[in-house]
């Protein structure tokens, strides 16, 4: 079988081919990115709405569309849940530095400031330890509690009432910190 | 080329996982359930076929000294396309497979086939090779996933067949169980291949 002549590895050829391949790759990927951008955004939105549904009482508005931020509380997003014209609760996407990175949770308060429920959105805590913050055993402790306006809600080590996860104090504290941050912002907004 | 012998090659005689022992990282990492194994296997097959096609078409234009960087750019591009497509249209599977989708880039099965096959053979042969090796990989992952799911969860493809409170062999969902299952399956498949001759 006759050997097909391959392109020689001259400096010019190598630079040319690498440039051509890189350009072709960038074009293809840009095209794919543009095509999928909207669908990906829709998926993210759906996830946020579902997290909101888990933590506040029934509502009939679109909390995501009515979302707001509070000055001085960057990174925290507030999603008011309404039934008709009445506010039934506020879902809040909040965060705090955990053992590794930021822990992002969705916490829901009813209109009186009691915690309805929580949902972990993102975390990189130790599997089997800090990751247990998503388990009912830990997070159900927060249900129905109203954080102290000054001290917030804390683990027993910090003179609070929450039992931390064994061997995961830092993760447990981060969970409380995130909720306290959200609550302080909520109070600030209600002051206005 | 004989379709039956090609399939037999990809699924048994030269199975990527059980015989060539390539792509071990995703094999052990995502086969907690049969569905995850199948999903990963099919995503890898898509990348493998795509990259085999492009590399086979370009084989006479790629200067030998830069062939590895070129292969990797091509493979990484296909993986990114698959990643974006899954994030947009298959979000649950995407969440389950997580970090392992981008890791398809370093699945040595794909780079291995590019180097050993697609860069040397014609387009038609490369496509077939991509399909049979990819499906053989998917077969291996689905099989391993099924074994681990049955023993570890008491279900198959998400359908539970034991009582809700029944205790299952959780070991098989964890890393040690992955290695144990893989070892037994590898021995079993190789024994079968030897018998077939």
Tab-separated table of C-alpha atoms in Angstrom:
chain	number	residue	atom	x	y	z
A	1	UNK	CA	0.000	0.000	0.000
A	2	UNK	CA	1.441	3.374	-1.007
A	3	UNK	CA	2.389	5.517	2.000
A	4	UNK	CA	0.354	8.724	2.003
A	5	UNK	CA	2.611	11.696	2.455
A	6	UNK	CA	2.135	13.193	5.918
A	7	UNK	CA	2.718	16.854	6.574
A	8	UNK	CA	6.308	17.384	7.601
A	9	UNK	CA	7.086	18.640	11.074
A	10	UNK	CA	8.609	21.918	9.951
A	11	UNK	CA	8.326	24.883	12.275
A	12	UNK	CA	5.950	26.623	9.891
A	13	UNK	CA	3.687	23.595	9.518
A	14	UNK	CA	3.490	22.979	13.239
A	15	UNK	CA	2.585	26.595	14.034
A	16	UNK	CA	0.092	26.657	11.178
A	17	UNK	CA	-1.701	23.450	12.154
A	18	UNK	CA	-1.830	24.307	15.850
A	19	UNK	CA	-3.265	27.738	15.046
A	20	UNK	CA	-5.836	26.289	12.644
A	21	UNK	CA	-6.934	23.640	15.137
A	22	UNK	CA	-7.138	26.144	17.981
A	23	UNK	CA	-9.229	28.534	15.866
A	24	UNK	CA	-11.556	25.773	14.701
A	25	UNK	CA	-11.989	24.593	18.286
A	26	UNK	CA	-12.732	28.104	19.587
A	27	UNK	CA	-15.303	28.723	16.863
A	28	UNK	CA	-17.083	25.428	17.469
A	29	UNK	CA	-17.147	25.942	21.228
A	30	UNK	CA	-18.364	29.552	20.962
A	31	UNK	CA	-21.183	28.354	18.748
A	32	UNK	CA	-22.128	25.571	21.165
A	33	UNK	CA	-21.968	27.963	24.111
A	34	UNK	CA	-24.345	30.419	22.456
A	35	UNK	CA	-26.749	27.630	21.528
A	36	UNK	CA	-26.903	26.206	25.048
A	37	UNK	CA	-26.691	29.419	27.078
A	38	UNK	CA	-30.435	29.928	27.463
A	39	UNK	CA	-31.229	26.324	28.276
A	40	UNK	CA	-28.525	26.260	30.964
A	41	UNK	CA	-29.832	29.491	32.514
A	42	UNK	CA	-33.329	27.993	32.561
A	43	UNK	CA	-32.053	24.908	34.397
A	44	UNK	CA	-30.341	27.080	37.042
A	45	UNK	CA	-33.497	29.130	37.508
A	46	UNK	CA	-35.585	25.996	37.942
A	47	UNK	CA	-33.193	24.735	40.629
A	48	UNK	CA	-33.424	28.046	42.510
A	49	UNK	CA	-37.237	28.091	42.368
A	50	UNK	CA	-37.366	24.506	43.642
A	51	UNK	CA	-35.066	25.379	46.526
A	52	UNK	CA	-37.320	28.347	47.321
A	53	UNK	CA	-40.394	26.110	47.311
A	54	UNK	CA	-38.777	23.833	49.878
A	55	UNK	CA	-38.184	26.518	52.475
A	56	UNK	CA	-41.200	28.851	52.531
A	57	UNK	CA	-44.956	28.328	52.884
A	58	UNK	CA	-47.132	28.111	49.768
A	59	UNK	CA	-47.006	31.115	47.497
A	60	UNK	CA	-48.451	32.168	44.146
A	61	UNK	CA	-46.076	34.858	42.953
A	62	UNK	CA	-42.658	34.495	41.314
A	63	UNK	CA	-40.202	35.090	44.164
A	64	UNK	CA	-37.255	35.013	41.794
A	65	UNK	CA	-38.592	37.856	39.716
A	66	UNK	CA	-39.269	39.971	42.828
A	67	UNK	CA	-35.825	39.268	44.208
A	68	UNK	CA	-33.867	42.004	45.933
A	69	UNK	CA	-30.585	42.560	47.694
A	70	UNK	CA	-29.942	44.530	50.849
A	71	UNK	CA	-27.211	47.136	50.999
A	72	UNK	CA	-24.306	45.971	53.063
A	73	UNK	CA	-25.205	42.318	52.490
A	74	UNK	CA	-23.509	41.541	49.207
A	75	UNK	CA	-23.851	38.009	47.949
A	76	UNK	CA	-27.169	37.431	49.717
A	77	UNK	CA	-30.331	37.251	47.589
A	78	UNK	CA	-33.830	37.703	48.980
A	79	UNK	CA	-36.855	36.064	47.337
A	80	UNK	CA	-40.163	37.298	48.766
A	81	UNK	CA	-42.968	34.754	48.658
A	82	UNK	CA	-46.496	36.126	48.480
A	83	UNK	CA	-50.000	34.802	48.395
A	84	UNK	CA	-52.077	37.423	46.611
A	85	UNK	CA	-50.743	40.672	48.044
A	86	UNK	CA	-49.715	39.297	51.389
A	87	UNK	CA	-46.137	38.354	52.184
A	88	UNK	CA	-46.114	34.782	53.508
A	89	UNK	CA	-42.389	34.408	53.850
A	90	UNK	CA	-38.967	35.189	52.459
A	91	UNK	CA	-36.542	32.671	51.021
A	92	UNK	CA	-32.941	33.790	51.246
A	93	UNK	CA	-29.934	32.463	49.410
A	94	UNK	CA	-27.077	33.069	51.808
A	95	UNK	CA	-23.530	31.898	52.390
A	96	UNK	CA	-20.703	31.603	54.911
A	97	UNK	CA	-17.164	30.317	54.806
A	98	UNK	CA	-17.169	26.680	55.782
A	99	UNK	CA	-14.325	24.267	56.370
A	100	UNK	CA	-13.200	24.432	52.729
A	101	UNK	CA	-15.087	26.935	50.573
A	102	UNK	CA	-18.257	28.953	50.977
A	103	UNK	CA	-21.318	27.007	51.971
A	104	UNK	CA	-24.419	28.258	50.102
A	105	UNK	CA	-27.803	27.587	51.657
A	106	UNK	CA	-31.413	28.617	51.083
A	107	UNK	CA	-33.187	29.549	54.321
A	108	UNK	CA	-36.876	30.401	54.537
A	109	UNK	CA	-38.422	32.702	57.134
A	110	UNK	CA	-42.145	33.173	57.645
A	111	UNK	CA	-43.541	36.670	58.026
A	112	UNK	CA	-42.924	36.627	61.786
A	113	UNK	CA	-39.245	35.856	61.416
A	114	UNK	CA	-39.405	32.162	62.328
A	115	UNK	CA	-37.301	29.762	60.302
A	116	UNK	CA	-39.538	27.544	58.177
A	117	UNK	CA	-36.896	25.301	56.688
A	118	UNK	CA	-33.459	25.222	55.103
A	119	UNK	CA	-31.938	23.626	52.036
A	120	UNK	CA	-28.272	23.225	51.214
A	121	UNK	CA	-27.549	24.502	47.697
A	122	UNK	CA	-23.824	24.052	47.477
A	123	UNK	CA	-21.050	22.875	49.744
A	124	UNK	CA	-17.628	21.256	49.630
A	125	UNK	CA	-17.513	20.120	53.244
A	126	UNK	CA	-16.048	16.772	54.291
A	127	UNK	CA	-18.217	13.872	53.156
A	128	UNK	CA	-19.648	12.074	56.185
A	129	UNK	CA	-18.930	14.986	58.525
A	130	UNK	CA	-19.717	18.534	57.404
A	131	UNK	CA	-21.851	17.173	54.599
A	132	UNK	CA	-24.333	16.057	57.253
A	133	UNK	CA	-25.547	19.662	57.488
A	134	UNK	CA	-28.066	18.705	54.836
A	135	UNK	CA	-29.454	15.852	56.942
A	136	UNK	CA	-32.762	16.251	58.780
A	137	UNK	CA	-31.089	15.421	62.086
A	138	UNK	CA	-29.097	18.660	61.960
A	139	UNK	CA	-31.173	21.089	59.986
A	140	UNK	CA	-34.533	20.232	61.555
A	141	UNK	CA	-33.197	21.808	64.749
A	142	UNK	CA	-33.622	25.192	63.086
A	143	UNK	CA	-37.287	24.734	62.163
A	144	UNK	CA	-39.596	27.111	63.960
A	145	UNK	CA	-36.797	28.987	65.727
A	146	UNK	CA	-36.471	32.734	65.609
A	147	UNK	CA	-32.897	34.036	65.689
A	148	UNK	CA	-32.017	36.570	68.395
A	149	UNK	CA	-31.885	40.011	66.678
A	150	UNK	CA	-28.397	40.648	68.039
A	151	UNK	CA	-26.761	37.307	68.687
A	152	UNK	CA	-28.501	35.337	65.961
A	153	UNK	CA	-28.754	31.554	66.256
A	154	UNK	CA	-25.708	29.593	67.404
A	155	UNK	CA	-24.296	26.202	68.345
A	156	UNK	CA	-24.098	25.260	72.017
A	157	UNK	CA	-20.345	25.951	72.056
A	158	UNK	CA	-21.193	29.568	71.256
A	159	UNK	CA	-23.894	29.714	73.970
A	160	UNK	CA	-26.657	28.912	71.517
A	161	UNK	CA	-29.202	26.131	71.335
A	162	UNK	CA	-28.135	24.196	68.263
A	163	UNK	CA	-26.335	20.860	68.691
A	164	UNK	CA	-23.410	20.954	66.294
A	165	UNK	CA	-22.564	17.939	64.125
A	166	UNK	CA	-20.013	15.764	65.967
A	167	UNK	CA	-16.488	16.534	64.748
A	168	UNK	CA	-17.870	19.146	62.341
A	169	UNK	CA	-18.066	22.286	64.462
A	170	UNK	CA	-16.722	24.548	61.726
A	171	UNK	CA	-19.333	23.387	59.218
A	172	UNK	CA	-22.087	23.688	61.817
A	173	UNK	CA	-20.942	27.201	62.724
A	174	UNK	CA	-20.876	28.169	59.051
A	175	UNK	CA	-24.473	27.032	58.667
A	176	UNK	CA	-25.482	29.282	61.606
A	177	UNK	CA	-23.389	32.180	60.313
A	178	UNK	CA	-25.113	32.005	56.945
A	179	UNK	CA	-28.555	32.074	58.549
A	180	UNK	CA	-27.570	34.962	60.839
A	181	UNK	CA	-26.263	36.950	57.902
A	182	UNK	CA	-29.536	36.423	56.038
A	183	UNK	CA	-31.614	37.348	59.083
A	184	UNK	CA	-29.671	40.557	59.813
A	185	UNK	CA	-30.289	41.699	56.256
A	186	UNK	CA	-33.960	40.851	56.567
A	187	UNK	CA	-34.210	42.943	59.748
A	188	UNK	CA	-32.419	45.813	58.071
A	189	UNK	CA	-34.882	45.739	55.189
A	190	UNK	CA	-37.840	45.701	57.583
A	191	UNK	CA	-36.477	48.755	59.400
A	192	UNK	CA	-36.949	50.853	56.277
B	1	UNK	CA	-14.910	-5.674	7.980
B	2	UNK	CA	-17.137	-8.039	9.853
B	3	UNK	CA	-19.632	-6.309	12.155
B	4	UNK	CA	-20.002	-9.270	14.475
B	5	UNK	CA	-16.255	-9.674	14.942
B	6	UNK	CA	-15.879	-5.926	15.493
B	7	UNK	CA	-18.538	-5.925	18.213
B	8	UNK	CA	-16.986	-8.993	19.809
B	9	UNK	CA	-13.669	-7.168	19.788
B	10	UNK	CA	-15.059	-4.066	21.487
B	11	UNK	CA	-17.220	-5.882	24.007
B	12	UNK	CA	-14.996	-8.827	24.924
B	13	UNK	CA	-11.638	-9.517	23.276
B	14	UNK	CA	-10.323	-5.962	23.493
B	15	UNK	CA	-12.742	-4.521	26.035
B	16	UNK	CA	-11.379	-1.174	27.174
B	17	UNK	CA	-12.040	-1.813	30.845
B	18	UNK	CA	-11.710	-5.551	31.380
B	19	UNK	CA	-8.891	-6.322	28.941
B	20	UNK	CA	-7.052	-3.118	28.025
B	21	UNK	CA	-7.583	-1.702	31.538
B	22	UNK	CA	-8.007	1.845	30.233
B	23	UNK	CA	-10.246	4.586	31.644
B	24	UNK	CA	-10.164	3.132	35.169
B	25	UNK	CA	-10.838	6.443	36.916
B	26	UNK	CA	-14.391	7.055	35.644
B	27	UNK	CA	-15.016	3.298	35.718
B	28	UNK	CA	-14.494	3.161	39.464
B	29	UNK	CA	-15.836	6.625	40.199
B	30	UNK	CA	-19.286	6.768	38.615
B	31	UNK	CA	-20.518	3.177	38.648
B	32	UNK	CA	-22.531	3.411	41.869
B	33	UNK	CA	-25.648	2.831	39.799
B	34	UNK	CA	-26.310	1.246	36.424
B	35	UNK	CA	-27.820	4.447	35.016
B	36	UNK	CA	-24.738	6.515	35.899
B	37	UNK	CA	-22.468	3.896	34.361
B	38	UNK	CA	-24.546	3.861	31.182
B	39	UNK	CA	-24.692	7.656	30.996
B	40	UNK	CA	-20.947	8.023	31.402
B	41	UNK	CA	-20.314	5.215	28.913
B	42	UNK	CA	-22.484	6.837	26.263
B	43	UNK	CA	-20.991	10.305	26.845
B	44	UNK	CA	-17.509	8.794	26.435
B	45	UNK	CA	-18.620	6.961	23.281
B	46	UNK	CA	-19.874	10.234	21.771
B	47	UNK	CA	-16.522	11.909	22.440
B	48	UNK	CA	-14.592	8.876	21.174
B	49	UNK	CA	-16.489	8.673	17.879
B	50	UNK	CA	-16.285	12.436	17.344
B	51	UNK	CA	-12.579	12.652	18.018
B	52	UNK	CA	-11.826	9.533	15.952
B	53	UNK	CA	-13.651	11.092	12.984
B	54	UNK	CA	-11.849	14.438	13.180
B	55	UNK	CA	-8.438	12.907	13.800
B	56	UNK	CA	-8.836	10.386	11.010
B	57	UNK	CA	-9.856	13.148	8.598
B	58	UNK	CA	-6.898	15.317	9.600
B	59	UNK	CA	-4.321	12.568	9.909
B	60	UNK	CA	-2.275	13.640	6.921
B	61	UNK	CA	-2.218	17.268	7.984
B	62	UNK	CA	-1.068	16.852	11.548
B	63	UNK	CA	2.713	17.190	11.806
B	64	UNK	CA	4.014	14.266	13.786
B	65	UNK	CA	5.838	16.302	16.425
B	66	UNK	CA	2.693	18.139	17.547
B	67	UNK	CA	0.229	15.282	17.249
B	68	UNK	CA	-0.411	14.877	20.985
B	69	UNK	CA	-1.359	18.540	21.595
B	70	UNK	CA	-3.586	18.433	18.537
B	71	UNK	CA	-5.329	15.225	19.701
B	72	UNK	CA	-5.909	16.725	23.122
B	73	UNK	CA	-7.393	19.965	21.776
B	74	UNK	CA	-9.760	17.960	19.578
B	75	UNK	CA	-10.761	15.633	22.428
B	76	UNK	CA	-11.194	18.500	24.911
B	77	UNK	CA	-13.391	20.371	22.420
B	78	UNK	CA	-15.721	17.408	22.057
B	79	UNK	CA	-15.859	16.917	25.821
B	80	UNK	CA	-16.799	20.576	26.296
B	81	UNK	CA	-19.539	20.260	23.695
B	82	UNK	CA	-20.917	17.206	25.509
B	83	UNK	CA	-20.611	19.003	28.854
B	84	UNK	CA	-22.548	22.076	27.672
B	85	UNK	CA	-25.178	19.912	25.996
B	86	UNK	CA	-25.706	17.844	29.133
B	87	UNK	CA	-25.888	20.916	31.373
B	88	UNK	CA	-28.585	22.299	29.106
B	89	UNK	CA	-30.694	19.224	28.349
B	90	UNK	CA	-29.831	16.485	30.872
B	91	UNK	CA	-29.367	18.367	34.160
B	92	UNK	CA	-30.062	15.467	36.581
B	93	UNK	CA	-27.539	13.169	34.900
B	94	UNK	CA	-25.107	16.082	34.744
B	95	UNK	CA	-25.405	16.599	38.515
B	96	UNK	CA	-24.895	12.905	39.199
B	97	UNK	CA	-21.818	12.564	37.001
B	98	UNK	CA	-20.497	15.966	38.079
B	99	UNK	CA	-16.755	16.375	37.868
B	100	UNK	CA	-16.302	13.165	35.872
B	101	UNK	CA	-17.669	14.643	32.643
B	102	UNK	CA	-14.793	17.090	32.139
B	103	UNK	CA	-12.457	14.271	33.229
B	104	UNK	CA	-13.387	12.384	30.053
B	105	UNK	CA	-10.617	14.476	28.464
B	106	UNK	CA	-7.979	12.486	30.323
B	107	UNK	CA	-9.674	9.126	29.808
B	108	UNK	CA	-6.725	7.323	28.283
B	109	UNK	CA	-9.046	5.187	26.197
B	110	UNK	CA	-9.763	8.145	23.912
B	111	UNK	CA	-6.203	9.370	23.544
B	112	UNK	CA	-5.117	5.747	23.181
B	113	UNK	CA	-7.479	5.063	20.279
B	114	UNK	CA	-6.509	8.349	18.628
B	115	UNK	CA	-2.839	7.444	18.747
B	116	UNK	CA	-3.104	3.739	17.998
B	117	UNK	CA	-5.925	3.759	15.489
B	118	UNK	CA	-7.582	6.938	14.202
B	119	UNK	CA	-4.338	8.665	13.280
B	120	UNK	CA	-3.359	5.699	11.130
B	121	UNK	CA	-6.535	4.265	9.653
B	122	UNK	CA	-9.146	5.399	7.175
B	123	UNK	CA	-12.286	7.293	8.179
B	124	UNK	CA	-14.705	4.372	7.920
B	125	UNK	CA	-12.562	2.068	10.066
B	126	UNK	CA	-12.024	4.818	12.619
B	127	UNK	CA	-15.745	5.439	12.981
B	128	UNK	CA	-16.432	1.743	13.520
B	129	UNK	CA	-13.573	1.480	15.993
B	130	UNK	CA	-14.917	4.459	17.938
B	131	UNK	CA	-18.392	2.946	18.080
B	132	UNK	CA	-17.391	-0.587	19.129
B	133	UNK	CA	-14.729	0.442	21.657
B	134	UNK	CA	-17.051	3.120	23.056
B	135	UNK	CA	-20.019	0.773	23.344
B	136	UNK	CA	-17.763	-1.872	24.884
B	137	UNK	CA	-16.726	0.722	27.456
B	138	UNK	CA	-20.383	1.623	28.079
B	139	UNK	CA	-21.189	-2.090	28.403
B	140	UNK	CA	-18.431	-2.517	31.014
B	141	UNK	CA	-19.544	0.517	33.012
B	142	UNK	CA	-23.224	-0.435	32.898
B	143	UNK	CA	-22.406	-4.002	33.981
B	144	UNK	CA	-20.225	-2.812	36.841
B	145	UNK	CA	-22.812	-0.214	37.806
B	146	UNK	CA	-25.560	-2.837	37.799
B	147	UNK	CA	-23.574	-5.222	40.029
B	148	UNK	CA	-22.782	-2.455	42.505
B	149	UNK	CA	-26.333	-1.130	42.471
B	150	UNK	CA	-27.909	-4.554	43.020
B	151	UNK	CA	-25.594	-5.410	45.902
B	152	UNK	CA	-25.321	-1.937	47.385
B	153	UNK	CA	-28.817	-0.463	46.929
B	154	UNK	CA	-30.998	-3.468	46.209
B	155	UNK	CA	-32.244	-1.885	43.019
B	156	UNK	CA	-31.556	-2.020	39.289
B	157	UNK	CA	-31.862	1.065	37.074
B	158	UNK	CA	-33.549	2.779	40.000
B	159	UNK	CA	-36.172	0.083	40.494
B	160	UNK	CA	-35.911	-1.262	44.038
B	161	UNK	CA	-36.585	-4.950	44.472
B	162	UNK	CA	-35.970	-5.327	48.188
B	163	UNK	CA	-38.003	-3.985	51.107
B	164	UNK	CA	-37.519	-0.369	52.126
B	165	UNK	CA	-35.771	-1.232	55.402
B	166	UNK	CA	-33.798	-4.205	54.089
B	167	UNK	CA	-30.108	-3.825	54.797
B	168	UNK	CA	-27.929	-3.880	51.714
B	169	UNK	CA	-24.208	-4.377	51.210
B	170	UNK	CA	-23.274	-0.707	51.366
B	171	UNK	CA	-19.627	-1.620	50.849
B	172	UNK	CA	-20.303	-1.925	47.141
B	173	UNK	CA	-21.299	1.703	46.769
B	174	UNK	CA	-18.006	2.780	48.317
B	175	UNK	CA	-14.540	2.677	46.700
B	176	UNK	CA	-13.451	-0.689	48.146
B	177	UNK	CA	-16.560	-2.284	46.693
B	178	UNK	CA	-15.790	-0.739	43.315
B	179	UNK	CA	-12.347	-2.323	43.241
B	180	UNK	CA	-13.675	-5.693	44.429
B	181	UNK	CA	-16.463	-5.787	41.846
B	182	UNK	CA	-14.138	-4.674	39.075
B	183	UNK	CA	-11.638	-7.382	39.988
B	184	UNK	CA	-14.224	-10.142	39.893
B	185	UNK	CA	-15.800	-8.911	36.657
B	186	UNK	CA	-12.394	-8.597	34.978
B	187	UNK	CA	-11.548	-12.170	35.905
B	188	UNK	CA	-14.963	-13.380	34.730
B	189	UNK	CA	-14.888	-11.588	31.365
B	190	UNK	CA	-11.338	-12.701	30.636
B	191	UNK	CA	-12.244	-16.288	31.438
B	192	UNK	CA	-15.191	-16.026	29.017
B	193	UNK	CA	-12.953	-14.594	26.289
B	194	UNK	CA	-10.418	-17.370	26.701
B	195	UNK	CA	-13.154	-19.990	26.311
B	196	UNK	CA	-14.518	-18.310	23.169
B	197	UNK	CA	-11.046	-18.560	21.720
